[in-house]
Amino acid sequence: MSRPVPPSPAALPPGPLPVVLAGARGHGRTHLVNIHRLEQAGLVRLVGICELTPLSAEELAGFGAPEQSDDFAGLLKRTGARVAVVCTPIHTHTELALVAADHGVHTLLEKPTTPSYGEFERLLAGLAERGTACQVGFQSLGSDAVDAIGRLVADGAIGSVRGIGAAGAWVRDDAYYHRVPWAGRRSLNGRDVVDGVLTNPLAHAVATALRLDGSERAEDIAGIELEQFRANDIEADDTSCLRVRTARGTRITVAVTLCAERAGEPYVVVHGSRGRITFWYKQDRVLVERAEDGAHDDGAADGSGYGASGTDPAGTSPSGTDPAGTVHGRTDLLENLVAHLRDGTELLVPAPRTGAFMRIVEAIRTGPPPTPLPAGAWHTVPGEKAPRRVVHGIDALVAASADTLSTFSELGAGWAAPPTEVHPR
């Protein structure tokens, strides 16, 4: 028996596009603020909010009275939404994006795209069948700096690329892992979640490094090595190092933690034979450092020979002031999705271009669980809302990994075991 043909996405109405936001609290609040900005610009209008508990009048100040419901499908149907912003628990992403597609509604889907590669394939197949667009919320990939760095590399500004390192040192207290039932979980009630530091809080470091290498499709990943640890009493990782070998031969290392001594700006470094480019992706800031004239090039990606700025890995000079660099503009991903629907502007982060990232998510999902760090490797300090755990010396270790493309164990961390090699499917 032939399958019924799904309905085509409905024609776009004139004027601001009607938007439904699924998940308006927590991180969803940033989407609410952004939707308000785009309302003021005449691009969208908020027609519905999907939440288990309705937002108060105070939370909705400036929005009028959008319909509220915990029934996502019904809300889409009643409001005539053409776009849905999905900022819900990771394990609900696939289902909600496909429900939206069933109603001819296009989506801005928070990262990670899905909690498993199988779910990712199901999502792509469903989107293709229904003909709707899906943009994934890696906001760093909306930075103009990404293309600017690509041009610099293509023009030979730092010579041949030797590798790419990324570092992220953030702090999260115990309350962070108790804010929702799925926080810090690998699974919940038999469903994959995979809420670890590499896949969620600092996933932008992974995705940005992959984009800078031009390795975003699933087939672009040739090898994956993982060192995953946890200082907190959770299932997922909070301190980890990832090394990827891409199909084009690039070595990418990402070292991240939520147990930093002090919070720092995450960054990605493109190492070349004659210099390096550092990208602080939350700030859209780029610094190009070229090797000093006559400096010996020993082929190591260790920062030696770079004398232009005198910066440390956190992006500050010895005096504590910001180094010279260029700050670029950024295109908002919801705004880009609207432009795509209106005039065919290319999506910045279409779901298929997150395939390489999803290979890494799958490696983490199917690989060994993170190793608990011994009590002597961390200590507790007061946090913003609750105590937080700090891994001794982790800030310098994370920076050294990005600088040398080495893993924690290769850098001599006493608690780190050699990486596990995961064969991507």
Coordinates of C-alpha atoms in Angstrom, one line a residue:
M1 CA 0.0 0.0 0.0
S2 CA 1.4 3.4 -0.9
R3 CA 2.0 5.9 1.9
P4 CA -0.1 9.1 2.0
V5 CA 1.7 12.2 0.7
P6 CA 2.3 14.6 3.6
P7 CA 0.9 18.1 3.1
S8 CA 3.3 20.7 1.7
P9 CA 4.3 23.6 3.9
A10 CA 1.6 26.2 3.9
A11 CA 2.1 29.4 1.9
L12 CA 3.6 32.2 4.0
P13 CA 1.2 34.9 5.0
P14 CA 2.1 38.6 4.3
G15 CA 3.5 40.6 7.2
P16 CA 5.3 39.2 10.3
L17 CA 5.5 35.4 10.4
P18 CA 3.5 33.8 13.2
V19 CA 5.8 32.0 15.6
V20 CA 5.2 29.5 18.4
L21 CA 7.9 29.1 21.1
A22 CA 8.1 25.6 22.7
G23 CA 10.1 26.0 26.0
A24 CA 10.1 29.7 27.2
R25 CA 11.8 29.4 30.5
G26 CA 15.5 28.7 31.4
H27 CA 17.5 29.1 28.2
G28 CA 14.2 29.6 26.4
R29 CA 14.0 33.0 27.9
T30 CA 16.8 34.1 25.5
H31 CA 14.5 33.1 22.6
L32 CA 11.6 35.0 24.1
V33 CA 13.8 38.1 24.2
N34 CA 15.0 37.6 20.7
I35 CA 11.5 37.1 19.4
H36 CA 10.5 40.4 21.0
R37 CA 13.4 42.1 19.2
L38 CA 12.2 40.6 15.8
E39 CA 8.6 41.6 16.6
Q40 CA 9.8 45.2 16.9
A41 CA 11.5 44.8 13.6
G42 CA 8.3 43.6 12.0
L43 CA 9.7 40.2 11.0
V44 CA 7.7 37.9 13.3
R45 CA 4.9 37.9 15.9
L46 CA 4.6 35.5 18.8
V47 CA 1.2 33.7 18.5
G48 CA 1.8 30.8 21.0
I49 CA 3.9 29.5 23.8
C50 CA 4.1 25.8 24.6
E51 CA 4.9 25.2 28.3
L52 CA 3.7 22.8 31.0
T53 CA 3.0 25.8 33.2
P54 CA 1.7 29.0 31.5
L55 CA 3.9 32.1 31.7
S56 CA 2.7 34.9 34.0
A57 CA 1.7 38.3 32.7
E58 CA 5.0 39.6 34.1
E59 CA 7.0 37.0 32.1
L60 CA 5.0 38.0 29.0
A61 CA 5.4 41.7 29.4
G62 CA 5.5 43.4 26.0
F63 CA 3.9 40.5 24.1
G64 CA 0.2 41.0 24.6
A65 CA -1.6 37.7 25.0
P66 CA -0.2 34.8 22.9
E67 CA -2.1 31.6 23.3
Q68 CA -0.6 29.2 25.8
S69 CA -0.9 25.4 26.0
D70 CA 1.0 22.3 26.7
D71 CA -0.4 20.7 23.5
F72 CA 2.2 21.6 20.9
A73 CA 0.4 20.1 17.9
G74 CA -2.9 21.7 18.9
L75 CA -1.2 25.1 19.4
L76 CA 0.4 25.0 16.0
K77 CA -2.9 24.2 14.4
R78 CA -5.0 26.8 16.2
T79 CA -2.5 29.6 15.8
G80 CA -1.6 29.1 12.2
A81 CA 2.1 29.2 13.1
R82 CA 4.6 29.1 10.2
V83 CA 7.7 28.9 12.4
A84 CA 8.3 27.0 15.7
V85 CA 11.3 27.7 18.0
V86 CA 12.0 24.4 19.9
C87 CA 13.9 24.9 23.1
T88 CA 12.9 21.8 25.1
P89 CA 14.7 18.9 26.7
I90 CA 17.1 17.1 24.3
H91 CA 15.2 13.9 24.2
T92 CA 12.1 15.7 22.9
H93 CA 13.8 17.4 19.9
T94 CA 13.1 14.8 17.2
E95 CA 9.5 14.4 18.1
L96 CA 8.6 18.1 18.3
A97 CA 10.5 19.0 15.1
L98 CA 8.6 16.3 13.3
V99 CA 5.3 17.3 14.8
A100 CA 6.0 20.8 13.5
A101 CA 6.8 19.4 10.1
D102 CA 3.6 17.5 10.1
H103 CA 1.8 20.8 10.3
G104 CA 3.9 22.4 7.6
V105 CA 5.8 24.5 10.2
H106 CA 9.5 25.3 9.9
T107 CA 11.7 25.0 12.9
L108 CA 14.6 26.6 14.8
L109 CA 15.7 23.6 16.8
E110 CA 18.0 24.0 19.8
K111 CA 21.3 22.1 19.9
P112 CA 22.2 19.3 20.1
T113 CA 20.1 18.4 17.1
T114 CA 19.0 15.0 18.5
P115 CA 20.3 12.7 21.3
S116 CA 21.4 9.9 18.9
Y117 CA 22.5 9.4 15.3
G118 CA 19.5 7.1 14.7
E119 CA 17.2 9.9 15.8
F120 CA 19.1 12.3 13.6
E121 CA 18.6 10.1 10.5
R122 CA 14.9 9.9 11.4
L123 CA 14.7 13.7 11.7
L124 CA 16.4 14.2 8.3
A125 CA 14.1 11.7 6.6
G126 CA 11.0 13.3 8.1
L127 CA 12.0 16.8 7.1
A128 CA 12.8 15.7 3.6
E129 CA 9.5 13.9 3.2
R130 CA 7.5 16.9 4.6
G131 CA 9.5 19.6 2.8
T132 CA 10.1 21.9 5.8
A133 CA 13.2 23.7 6.8
C134 CA 15.1 23.1 10.1
Q135 CA 17.8 25.4 11.4
V136 CA 19.9 24.1 14.4
G137 CA 20.7 26.6 17.1
F138 CA 24.5 26.8 17.0
Q139 CA 24.5 30.6 17.3
S140 CA 28.3 30.8 16.9
L141 CA 27.9 29.7 13.3
G142 CA 26.0 32.9 12.6
S143 CA 29.1 34.9 13.2
D144 CA 30.7 36.7 10.2
A145 CA 34.0 35.8 11.8
V146 CA 33.6 32.2 10.6
D147 CA 33.7 33.2 6.9
A148 CA 36.4 35.8 7.6
I149 CA 38.6 33.1 9.1
G150 CA 38.0 30.9 6.2
R151 CA 39.2 33.6 3.8
L152 CA 42.3 34.2 5.9
V153 CA 43.2 30.5 5.8
A154 CA 42.5 30.2 2.1
D155 CA 44.7 33.3 1.5
G156 CA 47.6 31.6 3.4
A157 CA 47.6 34.1 6.2
I158 CA 49.0 31.5 8.6
G159 CA 50.5 29.1 6.2
S160 CA 49.3 25.5 6.0
V161 CA 46.8 24.4 8.7
R162 CA 48.5 22.1 11.3
G163 CA 45.4 21.5 13.4
I164 CA 42.5 23.1 15.3
G165 CA 42.2 23.3 19.1
A166 CA 39.2 24.5 21.1
A167 CA 38.9 25.3 24.8
G168 CA 36.1 26.1 27.2
A169 CA 36.4 26.6 30.9
W170 CA 33.0 27.4 32.5
V171 CA 31.6 27.1 36.1
R172 CA 28.4 25.4 37.0
D173 CA 27.3 24.8 40.6
D174 CA 25.3 21.9 42.0
A175 CA 22.0 23.7 41.4
Y176 CA 22.6 23.5 37.7
Y177 CA 22.3 19.8 37.8
H178 CA 19.1 19.9 39.8
R179 CA 17.2 22.5 37.8
V180 CA 15.5 19.9 35.6
P181 CA 15.2 16.1 35.7
W182 CA 17.3 15.5 32.6
A183 CA 20.3 17.7 33.5
G184 CA 23.6 15.8 33.5
R185 CA 21.9 12.6 32.4
R186 CA 22.9 10.1 29.8
S187 CA 19.4 8.7 29.7
L188 CA 16.1 9.3 31.4
N189 CA 13.3 6.7 31.7
G190 CA 14.9 4.6 29.0
R191 CA 15.3 7.5 26.6
D192 CA 18.7 8.8 25.4
V193 CA 19.5 12.3 26.7
V194 CA 23.4 12.7 26.5
D195 CA 23.5 16.0 28.3
G196 CA 27.3 16.3 28.8
V197 CA 29.7 19.2 28.5
L198 CA 30.7 18.3 25.0
T199 CA 27.2 17.7 23.7
N200 CA 25.3 20.6 25.3
P201 CA 26.8 23.5 27.3
L202 CA 30.1 23.8 25.3
A203 CA 28.8 22.1 22.1
H204 CA 29.5 25.3 20.3
A205 CA 33.2 24.7 20.7
V206 CA 32.9 21.4 18.9
A207 CA 30.6 22.7 16.1
T208 CA 32.7 25.8 15.5
A209 CA 35.9 23.8 15.2
L210 CA 34.2 21.5 12.7
R211 CA 32.9 24.4 10.7
L212 CA 36.3 26.1 10.5
D213 CA 37.7 22.9 9.1
G214 CA 34.9 22.6 6.6
S215 CA 34.1 19.2 8.1
E216 CA 30.4 19.3 9.0
R217 CA 28.8 16.3 7.3
A218 CA 28.7 12.9 8.8
E219 CA 31.1 11.5 6.2
D220 CA 33.7 14.1 7.2
I221 CA 34.6 12.3 10.4
A222 CA 37.4 9.7 10.1
G223 CA 38.2 9.0 13.7
I224 CA 37.2 10.0 17.3
E225 CA 39.1 9.7 20.6
L226 CA 37.5 10.5 23.9
E227 CA 38.7 11.2 27.4
Q228 CA 35.6 11.8 29.5
F229 CA 35.5 12.5 33.3
R230 CA 33.1 13.9 35.9
A231 CA 33.8 15.6 39.2
N232 CA 30.1 16.0 39.9
D233 CA 27.7 13.3 41.0
I234 CA 26.1 13.0 37.6
E235 CA 25.8 10.4 34.8
A236 CA 27.3 12.5 32.0
D237 CA 30.7 14.2 31.6
D238 CA 31.6 17.6 33.0
T239 CA 35.3 17.6 32.2
S240 CA 36.3 16.1 28.8
C241 CA 38.7 16.1 25.9
L242 CA 37.8 15.1 22.4
R243 CA 40.2 14.5 19.5
V244 CA 38.8 14.1 16.0
R245 CA 40.5 13.2 12.8
T246 CA 38.7 14.5 9.8
A247 CA 38.5 13.0 6.4
R248 CA 40.7 15.8 5.0
G249 CA 43.3 14.8 7.6
T250 CA 42.9 17.7 10.1
R251 CA 43.4 17.0 13.8
I252 CA 40.8 18.7 16.0
T253 CA 41.1 18.7 19.8
V254 CA 38.4 20.1 22.1
A255 CA 39.0 20.4 25.8
V256 CA 36.2 21.6 28.0
T257 CA 35.1 21.7 31.6
L258 CA 32.2 23.0 33.8
C259 CA 34.5 22.7 36.8
A260 CA 36.8 25.7 36.1
E261 CA 38.8 27.6 38.6
R262 CA 37.4 30.7 37.1
A263 CA 35.0 31.2 34.1
G264 CA 36.7 32.1 30.9
E265 CA 35.6 32.9 27.3
P266 CA 35.6 29.8 25.1
Y267 CA 37.7 29.9 22.0
V268 CA 38.9 28.0 18.9
V269 CA 42.5 28.2 17.6
V270 CA 43.4 27.4 14.0
H271 CA 47.1 26.5 14.1
G272 CA 49.2 27.1 10.9
S273 CA 52.8 26.6 9.9
R274 CA 53.4 30.4 10.0
G275 CA 50.9 31.6 12.7
R276 CA 47.6 31.0 14.3
I277 CA 44.1 32.5 14.4
T278 CA 42.1 32.6 17.6
F279 CA 38.4 33.0 17.6
W280 CA 36.5 33.9 20.8
Y281 CA 33.2 32.7 19.4
K282 CA 30.8 34.2 22.0
Q283 CA 32.4 37.6 21.4
D284 CA 32.8 37.3 17.6
R285 CA 36.4 38.3 18.1
V286 CA 39.3 37.2 16.0
L287 CA 43.0 37.6 16.5
V288 CA 45.6 36.8 13.9
E289 CA 49.1 36.1 15.1
R290 CA 51.9 35.4 12.6
A291 CA 55.2 33.9 13.5
E292 CA 58.0 36.3 14.1
D293 CA 60.4 36.8 11.2
G294 CA 63.1 34.3 11.4
A295 CA 61.3 32.2 14.1
H296 CA 62.2 28.5 13.9
D297 CA 59.2 26.4 12.7
D298 CA 59.5 23.0 14.3
G299 CA 56.1 21.9 13.2
A300 CA 54.6 22.0 16.7
A301 CA 51.2 23.5 17.4
D302 CA 52.4 24.9 20.7
G303 CA 52.2 28.7 20.3
S304 CA 56.0 29.1 20.0
G305 CA 57.2 31.8 17.6
Y306 CA 54.0 33.9 17.9
G307 CA 55.2 37.2 19.2
A308 CA 52.6 39.7 17.8
S309 CA 50.3 40.1 20.7
G310 CA 51.8 38.5 23.8
T311 CA 48.4 36.9 24.7
D312 CA 47.6 34.1 27.0
P313 CA 45.2 31.3 26.0
A314 CA 42.2 33.0 27.8
G315 CA 42.5 35.9 25.4
T316 CA 44.0 38.6 27.6
S317 CA 47.4 40.2 27.6
P318 CA 49.7 39.9 30.6
S319 CA 48.4 43.3 31.8
G320 CA 44.8 41.9 31.7
T321 CA 43.6 44.1 28.8
D322 CA 42.1 42.6 25.7
P323 CA 44.5 42.0 22.9
A324 CA 44.2 43.7 19.5
G325 CA 41.8 42.0 17.2
T326 CA 38.8 42.3 15.0
V327 CA 35.2 42.1 16.2
H328 CA 32.8 40.9 13.6
G329 CA 29.0 41.1 13.1
R330 CA 26.6 38.2 13.6
T331 CA 23.4 37.1 11.9
D332 CA 20.7 35.8 14.3
L333 CA 19.6 32.3 13.3
L334 CA 15.9 33.0 13.6
E335 CA 16.3 36.0 11.5
N336 CA 18.2 34.0 9.0
L337 CA 15.4 31.3 9.0
V338 CA 12.8 34.0 8.2
A339 CA 15.0 35.3 5.4
H340 CA 15.4 31.8 4.0
L341 CA 11.6 31.3 4.0
R342 CA 10.9 34.8 2.5
D343 CA 13.6 35.1 -0.2
G344 CA 15.6 31.9 -0.3
T345 CA 18.6 33.1 1.7
E346 CA 20.8 30.1 2.5
L347 CA 20.4 28.7 6.0
L348 CA 23.4 29.1 8.2
V349 CA 23.0 25.9 10.1
P350 CA 20.6 23.5 8.2
A351 CA 20.2 20.2 10.1
P352 CA 22.2 18.1 7.6
R353 CA 25.3 20.2 8.2
T354 CA 25.3 19.1 11.8
G355 CA 26.0 15.5 10.8
A356 CA 29.6 15.5 11.9
F357 CA 28.6 16.9 15.3
M358 CA 26.0 14.2 15.5
R359 CA 28.7 11.5 14.8
I360 CA 30.5 12.8 17.9
V361 CA 27.2 12.8 20.0
E362 CA 26.8 9.2 18.9
A363 CA 30.3 8.3 19.9
I364 CA 29.7 9.8 23.4
R365 CA 26.3 8.1 23.7
T366 CA 27.7 4.6 22.8
G367 CA 31.1 5.0 24.4
P368 CA 32.1 4.2 27.9
P369 CA 30.5 6.4 30.6
P370 CA 32.7 9.1 32.0
T371 CA 35.2 8.2 34.7
P372 CA 34.5 9.7 38.1
L373 CA 37.5 11.8 39.2
P374 CA 39.1 10.8 42.5
A375 CA 38.3 13.0 45.5
G376 CA 41.8 14.4 45.5
A377 CA 41.4 15.8 42.0
W378 CA 38.8 18.4 42.9
H379 CA 37.7 20.6 45.7
T380 CA 34.4 22.5 46.6
V381 CA 34.0 26.2 46.6
P382 CA 30.8 28.4 47.0
G383 CA 28.9 28.9 43.8
E384 CA 26.2 31.3 42.8
K385 CA 23.3 29.3 44.1
A386 CA 25.0 26.2 45.6
P387 CA 28.5 24.8 46.1
R388 CA 30.4 23.9 43.0
R389 CA 33.3 21.5 42.3
V390 CA 36.6 22.7 40.9
V391 CA 39.1 20.4 39.2
H392 CA 42.7 21.3 40.3
G393 CA 44.6 23.0 37.5
I394 CA 41.9 22.4 34.9
D395 CA 42.0 25.9 33.4
A396 CA 45.7 25.6 32.4
L397 CA 45.1 22.0 31.3
V398 CA 42.2 23.0 29.0
A399 CA 44.3 25.9 27.5
A400 CA 47.3 23.6 27.0
S401 CA 45.2 21.1 25.1
A402 CA 44.0 23.8 22.7
D403 CA 47.5 25.0 22.3
T404 CA 49.2 21.7 21.7
L405 CA 46.4 19.5 20.3
S406 CA 47.1 17.1 23.1
T407 CA 44.7 15.2 25.3
F408 CA 44.6 15.4 29.1
S409 CA 46.5 12.2 29.5
E410 CA 49.2 13.2 27.1
L411 CA 49.6 16.4 29.0
G412 CA 50.3 14.4 32.2
A413 CA 47.1 14.8 34.2
G414 CA 47.4 12.2 36.9
W415 CA 43.7 11.3 36.9
A416 CA 43.5 10.9 33.1
A417 CA 43.6 7.6 31.3
P418 CA 44.6 7.3 27.6
P419 CA 41.7 8.1 25.3
T420 CA 39.2 5.6 24.1
E421 CA 39.1 5.4 20.3
V422 CA 35.5 5.2 19.0
H423 CA 34.9 4.1 15.4
P424 CA 32.3 6.3 13.9
R425 CA 29.4 4.6 12.1

